Coordinates of C-alpha atoms in Angstrom, one line a residue:
Chain A
M1 CA -0.5 2.4 46.4
K2 CA -2.6 2.3 43.3
F3 CA -4.4 5.2 41.6
A4 CA -7.6 3.2 41.7
S5 CA -10.1 5.9 42.2
S6 CA -10.8 8.2 39.4
N7 CA -12.8 11.1 40.9
L8 CA -11.7 14.7 41.0
K9 CA -11.1 14.6 44.7
Q10 CA -8.3 12.0 44.2
T11 CA -6.7 14.3 41.6
N12 CA -6.6 17.0 44.2
Q13 CA -5.1 14.7 46.7
A14 CA -2.4 13.8 44.3
Q15 CA -1.7 17.5 43.7
E16 CA -1.3 18.0 47.4
V17 CA 1.6 15.6 47.7
P18 CA 4.6 18.0 47.1
S19 CA 7.2 15.3 46.7
L20 CA 5.2 13.8 43.8
A21 CA 4.6 17.2 42.2
F22 CA 8.3 18.0 42.4
Q23 CA 9.3 14.7 41.1
F24 CA 7.1 15.2 38.1
K25 CA 8.6 18.6 37.2
E26 CA 12.1 17.1 37.5
Y27 CA 11.0 14.1 35.4
M28 CA 9.7 16.3 32.7
L29 CA 12.7 18.6 32.6
T30 CA 15.1 15.6 32.6
K31 CA 13.2 13.9 29.7
L32 CA 12.9 17.2 27.8
K33 CA 16.6 17.7 28.0
Q34 CA 17.4 14.1 26.9
V35 CA 14.9 14.3 24.0
N36 CA 16.3 17.6 22.9
E37 CA 19.8 16.2 22.9
A38 CA 18.8 13.2 20.9
L39 CA 16.9 15.4 18.4
E40 CA 19.9 17.6 18.0
E41 CA 22.0 14.5 17.2
A42 CA 19.4 13.0 14.9
V43 CA 19.4 15.9 12.4
P44 CA 23.0 17.3 12.1
L45 CA 23.6 20.3 10.0
Q46 CA 25.0 18.7 6.9
H47 CA 24.9 19.0 3.1
P48 CA 22.6 20.3 1.6
I49 CA 22.7 22.9 4.4
K50 CA 19.4 24.7 3.6
I51 CA 17.1 21.7 3.9
H52 CA 18.8 20.7 7.2
E53 CA 18.5 24.2 8.5
A54 CA 14.8 24.2 7.7
M55 CA 14.3 20.8 9.3
R56 CA 16.2 21.8 12.4
Y57 CA 14.4 25.2 12.6
S58 CA 11.0 23.5 13.2
L59 CA 12.3 20.4 15.0
L60 CA 14.6 21.9 17.6
G61 CA 13.9 24.8 20.0
N62 CA 11.2 25.2 22.6
G63 CA 8.6 22.6 21.8
K64 CA 6.8 20.8 24.7
R65 CA 7.9 17.3 23.5
M66 CA 4.6 15.9 24.6
C67 CA 4.7 12.9 22.2
P68 CA 8.3 11.9 22.9
I69 CA 7.8 12.2 26.7
L70 CA 4.6 10.2 26.5
C71 CA 6.3 7.6 24.5
I72 CA 9.2 7.2 26.9
A73 CA 6.9 7.2 29.9
S74 CA 4.8 4.5 28.4
C75 CA 7.9 2.4 27.6
E76 CA 9.1 2.8 31.2
L77 CA 5.6 2.1 32.6
V78 CA 5.7 -1.4 31.1
G79 CA 9.2 -2.0 32.3
G80 CA 11.4 -0.8 29.4
D81 CA 14.4 1.5 29.5
E82 CA 14.3 5.0 28.0
E83 CA 16.9 4.2 25.4
L84 CA 14.7 1.5 23.9
A85 CA 12.2 4.2 23.0
M86 CA 14.4 7.2 22.3
P87 CA 14.7 6.7 18.5
L88 CA 10.9 6.3 18.3
A89 CA 10.5 9.3 20.6
C90 CA 12.6 11.4 18.2
A91 CA 10.6 10.1 15.2
L92 CA 7.4 11.2 16.8
E93 CA 8.7 14.7 17.2
M94 CA 9.8 14.7 13.6
V95 CA 6.3 13.7 12.5
H96 CA 4.8 16.4 14.8
A97 CA 7.1 19.0 13.3
M98 CA 6.3 17.9 9.8
S99 CA 2.5 18.3 10.5
L100 CA 3.0 21.7 12.0
I101 CA 5.1 22.9 9.0
H102 CA 2.6 21.7 6.5
D103 CA -0.4 22.9 8.6
D104 CA 1.0 26.4 8.7
L105 CA 1.3 26.7 4.9
P106 CA -0.6 29.5 3.2
C107 CA -2.9 27.0 1.4
M108 CA -3.6 25.3 4.8
D109 CA -4.0 27.4 8.0
N110 CA -1.9 30.2 6.6
D111 CA -0.2 30.9 10.0
D112 CA 2.7 33.3 10.5
L113 CA 3.6 32.4 14.1
R114 CA 4.5 29.1 15.7
R115 CA 6.1 28.5 19.1
G116 CA 6.8 32.2 19.4
K117 CA 8.7 32.5 16.1
P118 CA 7.9 32.9 12.4
T119 CA 6.6 29.8 10.7
N120 CA 8.9 27.7 8.6
H121 CA 7.6 28.9 5.2
K122 CA 7.9 32.5 6.4
V123 CA 11.6 32.0 6.9
F124 CA 12.5 29.4 4.2
G125 CA 9.7 29.9 1.6
E126 CA 6.9 27.5 0.8
C127 CA 8.9 25.2 -1.4
I128 CA 11.6 24.4 1.2
A129 CA 9.0 24.2 3.9
I130 CA 7.1 21.5 2.0
L131 CA 10.3 19.6 1.3
A132 CA 11.5 20.0 5.0
G133 CA 8.2 18.3 6.0
D134 CA 8.6 15.5 3.6
A135 CA 12.2 15.0 4.7
L136 CA 11.2 14.9 8.4
L137 CA 8.5 12.4 7.7
S138 CA 10.8 10.0 5.8
L139 CA 13.6 10.5 8.4
A140 CA 11.1 9.6 11.1
F141 CA 10.7 6.1 9.7
E142 CA 14.3 5.8 8.8
H143 CA 15.3 6.8 12.3
I144 CA 13.2 4.2 14.0
A145 CA 14.4 1.5 11.6
S146 CA 18.1 2.3 11.8
K147 CA 18.6 3.6 15.3
T148 CA 16.4 1.4 17.6
K149 CA 18.7 -1.0 19.5
N150 CA 17.9 -4.0 21.8
V151 CA 14.3 -4.3 20.6
S152 CA 13.2 -7.4 18.7
P153 CA 12.7 -6.5 15.0
D154 CA 9.1 -7.7 15.0
C155 CA 8.3 -5.0 17.7
V156 CA 10.1 -2.4 15.5
V157 CA 8.0 -3.4 12.5
R158 CA 4.8 -3.4 14.6
A159 CA 5.6 0.2 15.9
I160 CA 6.3 1.4 12.4
A161 CA 2.9 0.0 11.2
E162 CA 1.2 1.7 14.1
L163 CA 2.8 5.1 13.5
G164 CA 2.2 5.0 9.8
S165 CA -1.5 4.2 10.3
A166 CA -1.8 6.9 13.0
I167 CA -0.6 9.7 10.8
G168 CA -2.0 8.8 7.4
S169 CA -5.4 9.0 5.6
R170 CA -7.2 7.1 8.4
G171 CA -5.4 9.1 11.1
V172 CA -4.0 12.6 11.4
V173 CA -4.6 13.4 7.7
A174 CA -8.2 12.2 8.0
G175 CA -8.8 14.7 10.8
Q176 CA -7.2 17.5 8.8
I177 CA -9.4 16.7 5.8
V178 CA -12.7 16.5 7.8
D179 CA -11.6 19.8 9.5
I180 CA -11.1 21.5 6.2
D181 CA -14.4 20.1 4.9
S182 CA -16.2 21.5 7.9
E183 CA -15.0 25.1 7.5
G184 CA -17.9 27.5 7.4
K185 CA -20.4 24.6 8.0
E186 CA -22.5 23.8 11.1
V187 CA -20.5 21.1 12.8
S188 CA -21.9 18.5 15.2
M189 CA -20.3 17.4 18.4
K190 CA -19.6 14.0 16.8
T191 CA -17.8 15.6 13.9
L192 CA -15.8 17.9 16.2
E193 CA -14.7 14.8 18.2
Y194 CA -13.8 13.0 15.0
I195 CA -11.6 15.9 13.9
H196 CA -9.8 16.2 17.2
V197 CA -9.4 12.5 17.9
H198 CA -7.8 12.2 14.5
K199 CA -5.9 15.5 14.2
T200 CA -4.5 15.5 17.7
A201 CA -5.2 12.4 19.7
K202 CA -4.0 9.9 17.1
L203 CA -0.3 10.9 17.3
L204 CA -0.4 10.9 21.1
E205 CA -2.1 7.5 20.9
A206 CA 0.7 6.2 18.6
S207 CA 3.2 7.7 21.1
A208 CA 1.9 5.7 24.0
V209 CA 1.2 2.5 22.0
C210 CA 4.6 2.5 20.2
G211 CA 6.4 3.3 23.4
A212 CA 4.7 0.4 25.1
I213 CA 5.6 -1.9 22.2
M214 CA 9.2 -0.9 22.4
G215 CA 9.1 -1.7 26.1
G216 CA 7.8 -5.2 25.4
A217 CA 4.2 -4.7 26.7
D218 CA 1.5 -7.3 26.4
D219 CA -1.6 -6.5 24.3
A220 CA -3.8 -5.7 27.3
S221 CA -1.4 -3.0 28.6
I222 CA -1.0 -1.6 25.1
E223 CA -4.8 -1.2 24.8
R224 CA -5.1 0.5 28.2
L225 CA -2.3 2.9 27.2
R226 CA -4.1 3.5 23.9
K227 CA -7.3 4.6 25.7
Y228 CA -5.3 6.7 28.2
A229 CA -3.6 8.5 25.3
R230 CA -6.8 9.0 23.4
S231 CA -8.3 10.7 26.4
I232 CA -5.3 13.0 27.0
G233 CA -5.2 13.7 23.3
L234 CA -8.7 14.9 23.1
L235 CA -8.1 16.7 26.4
Y236 CA -5.1 18.5 24.8
Q237 CA -7.3 19.8 22.0
V238 CA -10.2 20.8 24.3
V239 CA -7.6 22.8 26.4
D240 CA -6.2 24.2 23.1
D241 CA -9.7 25.4 22.1
I242 CA -10.2 27.0 25.6
L243 CA -6.7 28.7 25.4
D244 CA -7.4 30.0 21.9
A245 CA -10.6 31.6 23.1
T246 CA -9.1 33.1 26.3
K247 CA -5.4 33.9 25.8
S248 CA -3.4 36.4 23.8
S249 CA -1.0 35.5 21.0
E250 CA 1.9 36.7 23.2
E251 CA 0.9 34.3 25.9
L252 CA 0.5 31.4 23.5
G253 CA 3.5 32.0 21.2
K254 CA 1.1 31.5 18.3
T255 CA -1.8 33.4 16.8
A256 CA -4.7 33.5 19.3
G257 CA -8.4 33.9 18.6
K258 CA -8.0 32.3 15.2
D259 CA -10.8 29.8 15.7
L260 CA -13.3 32.6 16.4
A261 CA -12.0 34.8 13.6
S262 CA -12.3 31.9 11.1
N263 CA -15.7 30.8 12.5
K264 CA -14.2 27.4 13.3
A265 CA -16.1 24.8 15.4
T266 CA -14.5 24.4 18.9
Y267 CA -15.6 22.9 22.2
P268 CA -16.1 26.3 23.8
K269 CA -18.2 27.4 20.9
L270 CA -20.4 24.2 20.8
M271 CA -20.8 23.8 24.6
G272 CA -19.7 27.1 26.2
I273 CA -16.4 27.7 28.1
D274 CA -17.7 26.3 31.5
E275 CA -19.0 23.0 29.9
A276 CA -15.8 22.7 27.9
K277 CA -13.8 23.0 31.2
K278 CA -16.0 20.4 32.8
F279 CA -15.5 18.1 29.8
A280 CA -11.7 18.6 30.2
A281 CA -11.9 17.5 33.8
E282 CA -13.9 14.4 32.8
L283 CA -11.2 13.5 30.2
V284 CA -8.5 13.7 32.8
E285 CA -10.4 11.3 35.0
Q286 CA -11.1 8.9 32.1
A287 CA -7.4 8.9 31.3
K288 CA -6.3 8.2 34.9
K289 CA -8.8 5.4 35.2
E290 CA -7.1 3.6 32.3
I291 CA -3.7 3.5 34.0
A292 CA -5.0 2.9 37.5
S293 CA -4.2 -0.8 37.3
F294 CA -0.5 -0.3 36.6
D295 CA 2.1 -0.2 39.3
S296 CA 1.6 3.2 40.8
A297 CA 5.2 4.1 41.2
K298 CA 5.8 3.6 37.5
A299 CA 2.4 5.3 36.6
V300 CA 3.1 8.5 38.5
P301 CA 4.5 10.4 35.4
L302 CA 1.5 9.5 33.2
F303 CA -0.9 10.4 36.1
H304 CA 0.7 13.8 36.4
L305 CA 1.0 14.2 32.6
A306 CA -2.8 14.2 32.4
D307 CA -3.0 17.0 35.0
Y308 CA -0.2 18.9 33.3
I309 CA -2.0 18.9 29.9
A310 CA -5.3 19.9 31.7
R311 CA -3.6 22.9 33.4
R312 CA -1.2 24.1 30.7
Q313 CA -1.4 27.8 29.9
S314 CA 0.1 27.9 26.5
Chain B
M1 CA 24.7 -18.3 -20.7
K2 CA 26.0 -15.3 -18.8
F3 CA 25.7 -11.7 -19.9
A4 CA 29.5 -11.3 -19.3
S5 CA 30.4 -9.0 -22.1
S6 CA 29.2 -5.4 -21.8
N7 CA 29.8 -3.8 -25.1
L8 CA 27.1 -2.5 -27.4
K9 CA 27.5 -5.4 -29.8
Q10 CA 26.2 -7.7 -27.2
T11 CA 23.2 -5.5 -26.5
N12 CA 22.4 -5.7 -30.2
Q13 CA 22.7 -9.4 -30.1
A14 CA 20.3 -9.6 -27.2
Q15 CA 17.8 -7.4 -29.1
E16 CA 18.0 -9.8 -32.0
V17 CA 16.7 -12.8 -30.0
P18 CA 12.9 -12.5 -30.6
S19 CA 12.0 -15.0 -27.9
L20 CA 13.8 -12.9 -25.2
A21 CA 12.3 -9.6 -26.5
F22 CA 8.8 -11.1 -26.5
Q23 CA 9.4 -12.6 -23.0
F24 CA 10.4 -9.2 -21.7
K25 CA 7.3 -7.4 -23.1
E26 CA 5.1 -10.2 -21.6
Y27 CA 7.1 -10.0 -18.3
M28 CA 6.5 -6.2 -18.1
L29 CA 2.8 -6.4 -18.9
T30 CA 2.3 -9.2 -16.4
K31 CA 4.2 -7.3 -13.6
L32 CA 2.4 -4.1 -14.5
K33 CA -1.0 -5.8 -14.1
Q34 CA -0.1 -7.4 -10.8
V35 CA 1.3 -4.2 -9.4
N36 CA -1.7 -2.2 -10.5
E37 CA -4.0 -4.8 -8.9
A38 CA -2.1 -4.6 -5.6
L39 CA -2.1 -0.8 -5.7
E40 CA -5.8 -0.7 -6.2
E41 CA -6.3 -3.0 -3.2
A42 CA -3.8 -1.0 -1.1
V43 CA -5.7 2.2 -1.2
P44 CA -9.5 1.5 -1.2
L45 CA -11.9 4.3 -1.6
Q46 CA -12.9 4.8 2.1
H47 CA -13.8 7.5 4.5
P48 CA -12.8 10.4 4.3
I49 CA -13.6 9.9 0.6
K50 CA -11.9 13.1 -0.7
I51 CA -8.4 12.3 0.5
H52 CA -8.6 8.7 -0.8
E53 CA -9.8 10.0 -4.1
A54 CA -6.8 12.4 -4.3
M55 CA -4.4 9.6 -3.3
R56 CA -5.9 7.2 -5.9
Y57 CA -6.0 9.8 -8.6
S58 CA -2.2 10.1 -8.6
L59 CA -1.3 6.6 -7.6
L60 CA -3.5 4.5 -9.9
G61 CA -3.8 4.9 -13.7
N62 CA -1.2 4.8 -16.4
G63 CA 2.2 5.0 -14.7
K64 CA 5.2 3.0 -15.9
R65 CA 5.6 1.3 -12.5
M66 CA 9.3 1.4 -13.0
C67 CA 10.2 1.3 -9.3
P68 CA 7.8 -1.6 -8.4
I69 CA 8.9 -3.7 -11.4
L70 CA 12.6 -3.1 -10.7
C71 CA 11.9 -4.0 -7.0
I72 CA 10.2 -7.3 -7.9
A73 CA 12.7 -8.2 -10.6
S74 CA 15.6 -7.7 -8.1
C75 CA 13.8 -9.8 -5.6
E76 CA 13.3 -12.6 -8.2
L77 CA 16.9 -12.2 -9.4
V78 CA 18.3 -13.2 -6.0
G79 CA 15.8 -16.1 -5.7
G80 CA 12.8 -14.5 -3.9
D81 CA 9.2 -14.8 -5.0
E82 CA 7.2 -11.8 -6.2
E83 CA 4.8 -11.8 -3.3
L84 CA 7.7 -11.2 -0.8
A85 CA 8.4 -7.9 -2.5
M86 CA 4.9 -6.8 -3.5
P87 CA 4.0 -4.6 -0.5
L88 CA 7.4 -2.9 -0.8
A89 CA 6.8 -2.5 -4.6
C90 CA 3.5 -0.8 -3.8
A91 CA 5.1 1.4 -1.2
L92 CA 7.7 2.5 -3.8
E93 CA 5.0 3.6 -6.1
M94 CA 3.3 5.5 -3.3
V95 CA 6.5 7.4 -2.6
H96 CA 6.9 8.1 -6.3
A97 CA 3.3 9.4 -6.5
M98 CA 3.9 11.6 -3.4
S99 CA 7.0 13.1 -4.9
L100 CA 5.2 13.8 -8.2
I101 CA 2.3 15.5 -6.4
H102 CA 4.5 17.7 -4.3
D103 CA 6.9 18.4 -7.2
D104 CA 4.0 19.7 -9.4
L105 CA 2.7 22.2 -6.8
P106 CA 2.7 25.9 -7.8
C107 CA 5.5 26.8 -5.4
M108 CA 7.6 23.9 -6.8
D109 CA 7.6 23.1 -10.6
N110 CA 4.1 24.6 -11.1
D111 CA 3.0 21.9 -13.5
D112 CA -0.5 21.5 -14.9
L113 CA -0.1 18.2 -16.7
R114 CA 1.1 14.8 -15.5
R115 CA 0.8 11.4 -17.2
G116 CA -1.6 13.1 -19.7
K117 CA -4.0 14.4 -17.1
P118 CA -4.3 17.5 -14.9
T119 CA -2.0 17.5 -11.9
N120 CA -3.3 16.6 -8.5
H121 CA -3.6 20.2 -7.1
K122 CA -5.4 21.3 -10.4
V123 CA -8.1 18.8 -9.6
F124 CA -8.2 18.7 -5.7
G125 CA -6.6 22.0 -4.8
E126 CA -3.2 22.6 -3.2
C127 CA -4.2 21.8 0.4
I128 CA -5.6 18.3 -0.4
A129 CA -2.7 17.7 -2.8
I130 CA -0.2 18.3 0.0
L131 CA -2.1 16.1 2.4
A132 CA -2.5 13.4 -0.2
G133 CA 1.3 13.4 -0.6
D134 CA 1.8 13.2 3.1
A135 CA -0.7 10.4 3.4
L136 CA 0.9 8.4 0.6
L137 CA 4.3 8.8 2.2
S138 CA 3.1 7.5 5.6
L139 CA 1.1 4.8 4.0
A140 CA 4.1 3.6 2.2
F141 CA 5.9 2.8 5.4
E142 CA 2.8 1.4 7.1
H143 CA 2.2 -0.8 4.1
I144 CA 5.7 -2.4 4.1
A145 CA 5.5 -2.9 7.9
S146 CA 1.9 -4.3 8.0
K147 CA 1.6 -6.2 4.7
T148 CA 5.0 -7.9 4.1
K149 CA 4.7 -11.6 4.8
N150 CA 7.2 -14.4 5.0
V151 CA 10.2 -12.1 5.2
S152 CA 12.2 -12.0 8.5
P153 CA 11.4 -8.8 10.4
D154 CA 15.1 -7.7 10.4
C155 CA 15.0 -7.6 6.6
V156 CA 11.8 -5.6 6.7
V157 CA 13.5 -3.1 9.2
R158 CA 16.6 -2.9 6.9
A159 CA 14.4 -2.2 3.9
I160 CA 12.5 0.5 5.7
A161 CA 15.8 2.2 6.8
E162 CA 17.1 2.0 3.2
L163 CA 13.9 3.5 1.7
G164 CA 13.7 6.3 4.4
S165 CA 17.3 7.3 3.7
A166 CA 16.8 7.2 -0.1
I167 CA 13.9 9.6 -0.1
G168 CA 14.9 12.1 2.6
S169 CA 17.2 15.0 3.0
R170 CA 20.3 13.0 1.9
G171 CA 18.3 11.4 -0.9
V172 CA 15.5 12.5 -3.2
V173 CA 14.9 15.7 -1.2
A174 CA 18.6 16.6 -1.4
G175 CA 18.4 16.4 -5.2
Q176 CA 15.3 18.6 -5.2
I177 CA 16.9 21.2 -3.0
V178 CA 20.2 21.4 -5.0
D179 CA 18.0 21.5 -8.2
I180 CA 16.1 24.5 -6.8
D181 CA 19.3 26.2 -5.7
S182 CA 20.8 25.8 -9.1
E183 CA 18.0 27.5 -11.0
G184 CA 19.2 30.4 -13.1
K185 CA 22.8 29.6 -12.2
E186 CA 25.7 28.1 -14.3
V187 CA 25.6 24.4 -13.3
S188 CA 28.6 22.1 -13.6
M189 CA 28.4 18.5 -14.9
K190 CA 29.2 17.4 -11.3
T191 CA 26.2 19.3 -9.8
L192 CA 23.9 18.1 -12.6
E193 CA 24.9 14.5 -11.8
Y194 CA 24.4 15.1 -8.1
I195 CA 20.9 16.4 -8.8
H196 CA 19.9 13.5 -11.0
V197 CA 21.5 10.8 -8.9
H198 CA 19.5 12.1 -5.9
K199 CA 16.3 13.3 -7.5
T200 CA 15.8 10.3 -9.8
A201 CA 18.3 7.5 -9.2
K202 CA 18.0 7.2 -5.4
L203 CA 14.5 5.8 -5.6
L204 CA 15.4 3.3 -8.3
E205 CA 18.4 2.4 -6.2
A206 CA 16.2 1.8 -3.2
S207 CA 13.8 -0.2 -5.3
A208 CA 16.5 -2.7 -6.4
V209 CA 18.3 -2.8 -3.0
C210 CA 15.1 -3.3 -1.0
G211 CA 13.7 -5.8 -3.5
A212 CA 17.0 -7.8 -3.1
I213 CA 16.8 -7.5 0.7
M214 CA 13.2 -8.9 0.7
G215 CA 14.5 -11.7 -1.5
G216 CA 17.2 -12.6 1.0
A217 CA 20.2 -11.4 -1.0
D218 CA 23.7 -11.4 0.4
D219 CA 25.5 -8.0 0.7
A220 CA 27.6 -8.4 -2.4
S221 CA 24.5 -9.0 -4.6
I222 CA 22.8 -6.0 -2.9
E223 CA 25.7 -3.8 -3.8
R224 CA 25.8 -5.0 -7.4
L225 CA 22.1 -4.2 -7.7
R226 CA 22.6 -0.8 -6.1
K227 CA 25.2 0.1 -8.8
Y228 CA 23.0 -1.3 -11.6
A229 CA 20.0 0.8 -10.4
R230 CA 22.1 3.9 -10.0
S231 CA 23.2 3.6 -13.6
I232 CA 19.7 3.0 -14.9
G233 CA 18.4 5.8 -12.6
L234 CA 20.8 8.3 -14.1
L235 CA 20.0 6.9 -17.6
Y236 CA 16.3 7.5 -16.9
Q237 CA 17.0 11.1 -16.3
V238 CA 19.4 11.6 -19.3
V239 CA 16.7 10.1 -21.5
D240 CA 14.1 12.4 -19.8
D241 CA 16.2 15.4 -20.6
I242 CA 16.6 14.2 -24.3
L243 CA 12.9 13.6 -24.6
D244 CA 12.0 17.0 -23.1
A245 CA 14.2 18.7 -25.7
T246 CA 12.9 16.7 -28.7
K247 CA 9.3 15.6 -28.1
S248 CA 5.9 17.4 -27.8
S249 CA 3.7 17.6 -24.7
E250 CA 1.2 15.4 -26.5
E251 CA 3.8 12.7 -27.1
L252 CA 5.1 12.8 -23.5
G253 CA 1.8 13.3 -21.6
K254 CA 3.4 16.1 -19.7
T255 CA 4.6 19.6 -20.5
A256 CA 7.5 19.4 -23.0
G257 CA 10.3 21.9 -23.6
K258 CA 10.0 23.0 -19.9
D259 CA 13.7 22.7 -19.2
L260 CA 14.6 24.9 -22.1
A261 CA 11.9 27.5 -21.3
S262 CA 13.0 27.6 -17.6
N263 CA 16.7 27.8 -18.6
K264 CA 17.3 24.6 -16.6
A265 CA 20.6 22.7 -16.8
T266 CA 20.2 19.4 -18.7
Y267 CA 22.5 16.8 -20.2
P268 CA 21.6 17.9 -23.8
K269 CA 22.3 21.5 -22.8
L270 CA 25.6 20.8 -21.1
M271 CA 27.0 18.3 -23.6
G272 CA 24.8 18.5 -26.7
I273 CA 22.1 16.0 -27.9
D274 CA 24.6 13.6 -29.6
E275 CA 27.0 13.4 -26.6
A276 CA 24.0 13.0 -24.3
K277 CA 22.8 10.0 -26.4
K278 CA 26.3 8.5 -26.2
F279 CA 26.4 9.0 -22.4
A280 CA 23.0 7.2 -22.2
A281 CA 24.5 4.2 -24.2
E282 CA 27.5 4.1 -21.8
L283 CA 25.1 4.0 -18.8
V284 CA 23.2 1.1 -20.3
E285 CA 26.5 -0.8 -20.6
Q286 CA 27.6 0.1 -17.0
A287 CA 24.3 -1.2 -15.7
K288 CA 24.5 -4.5 -17.6
K289 CA 28.1 -5.0 -16.5
E290 CA 26.9 -4.9 -12.8
I291 CA 24.5 -7.7 -13.3
A292 CA 26.6 -9.8 -15.7
S293 CA 27.7 -12.2 -12.9
F294 CA 24.1 -13.2 -11.9
D295 CA 22.4 -16.3 -13.4
S296 CA 21.5 -15.0 -16.9
A297 CA 18.0 -16.6 -17.0
K298 CA 17.0 -14.6 -13.9
A299 CA 18.9 -11.5 -15.0
V300 CA 17.1 -11.3 -18.4
P301 CA 14.4 -8.9 -17.2
L302 CA 16.9 -6.4 -15.6
F303 CA 19.0 -6.7 -18.7
H304 CA 16.1 -5.7 -20.9
L305 CA 14.9 -3.1 -18.4
A306 CA 18.0 -1.1 -19.1
D307 CA 17.4 -1.2 -22.8
Y308 CA 13.7 -0.4 -22.3
I309 CA 14.6 2.8 -20.3
A310 CA 17.2 3.8 -22.9
R311 CA 14.7 3.5 -25.7
R312 CA 11.5 4.8 -24.1
Q313 CA 9.7 7.5 -26.1
S314 CA 7.6 9.1 -23.3

């Protein structure tokens, strides 16, 4: 069976197959556990204690591990084993944690709450928070380079180039800069998409692409996974915007209603809640279309991951 | 001729050979020019303009390029061509620029002046300064991975692991954390050395080691260069401490007398100016001893580099 069709009806059919739904939940929990164990091991509490405490504070705990799981699922989709992608998966979460720590700083988003607990600088102070982010970022690259096993070095080098590009001044940072520049201004749909594709989708894109590289994928498969990830990345942000506008801080584990309070451009604001939800549904279908040509048994996790992101409540 | 002897007399002899001295000055100026051209090309002014302006502001201009030159000289010492090490050399300067930008922030050293001009956050604001640092750090790894040519990928991977380790929570960041922790406290010579070896020497160590890796060095040569670089790294900091205590802000191009004003532990403070100068001379000799077994014609630049660091006036 192939997930060839890409309309909503087919999504609903997939949801109605209980065994697949159950399998996905198990898959996610298993991967989450394995990623968390690998992360715990990747950053032991060593000298100097304070910096490692700060790094672990934001890296470990109750994150969704969306990037690591997407990375591993992409590696497995193209025929690779989980262990080939695990150091990269951990590195992605380190990069993600770094960007959250720096994003939450007083001179940036000035956020006090993240994943249901005080932000890094609230606990350790701004200075240590900045350094913890820097250390996580350099550790991410070190970890890929020193811990990846049984992957040809040219694939490791390619993945490092891809990740570096995704998070730098033409990737995540570009999105953050345009976002900051847009504050208090009238923002077009095109600019909003630029911000979200760069701020959010780029890291998910790198997760899928690098996972596929580690799994030994050909270029065509890598590009399909890139498009899939770009769609679910944008989807993730559209859903985030919808949740921010409709949920409480308690439900989200972070400050809710911030976008409205700061007069920030969001999808619900530019197109209304209903249209934003419709756009989200379209993105799910676009994503599924990209992976429809892969072996369906191996594509199941990614198929469900798109639905999972669309339906998340926090 | 080998630089086998390592006493001060021999240093003086080397200084008395005008052709070598002239050669070194030329060598430094040539390398400086080549590194600056490569850096200019590595970070073009592109969209989003503001972040690339901020990155270029701190990366380009009148830096000493100590890390890139050490990296290239180490590569050449072991028989490699300059071009093998140039992407890595640029990456080292990006990492250095990142650490200066973040170090100068109000919550860190709160410095207004760097290399004779206002610090990055004074010009672009804290938020952009933090992001410019993050972008330079990720670009550093991307640049090594995507621009290094004619080096086997396993050497590239090894150099990336080495660099990541040198600048993270067991490297430069460890030195910064222990430095911050030591403020206002009585600091032992051992702690002061830990701070300086990590804050300053680690990046120079990575410069020499990674340059040698790119040049195809054997492990024994790599380890000799590591020790050489650790000595000149510590030397660099001892000289920095001496200059801070004896020069004006105008002469240094950065705020002078800061260590004394902030009651910071320094070598002159712990051992007195004269003893600090004696210690600097010892470090020069230790460094030279490590490279005495290399072919003297190829080792000349590194030999003179040690003297250059010892005698710098800003």
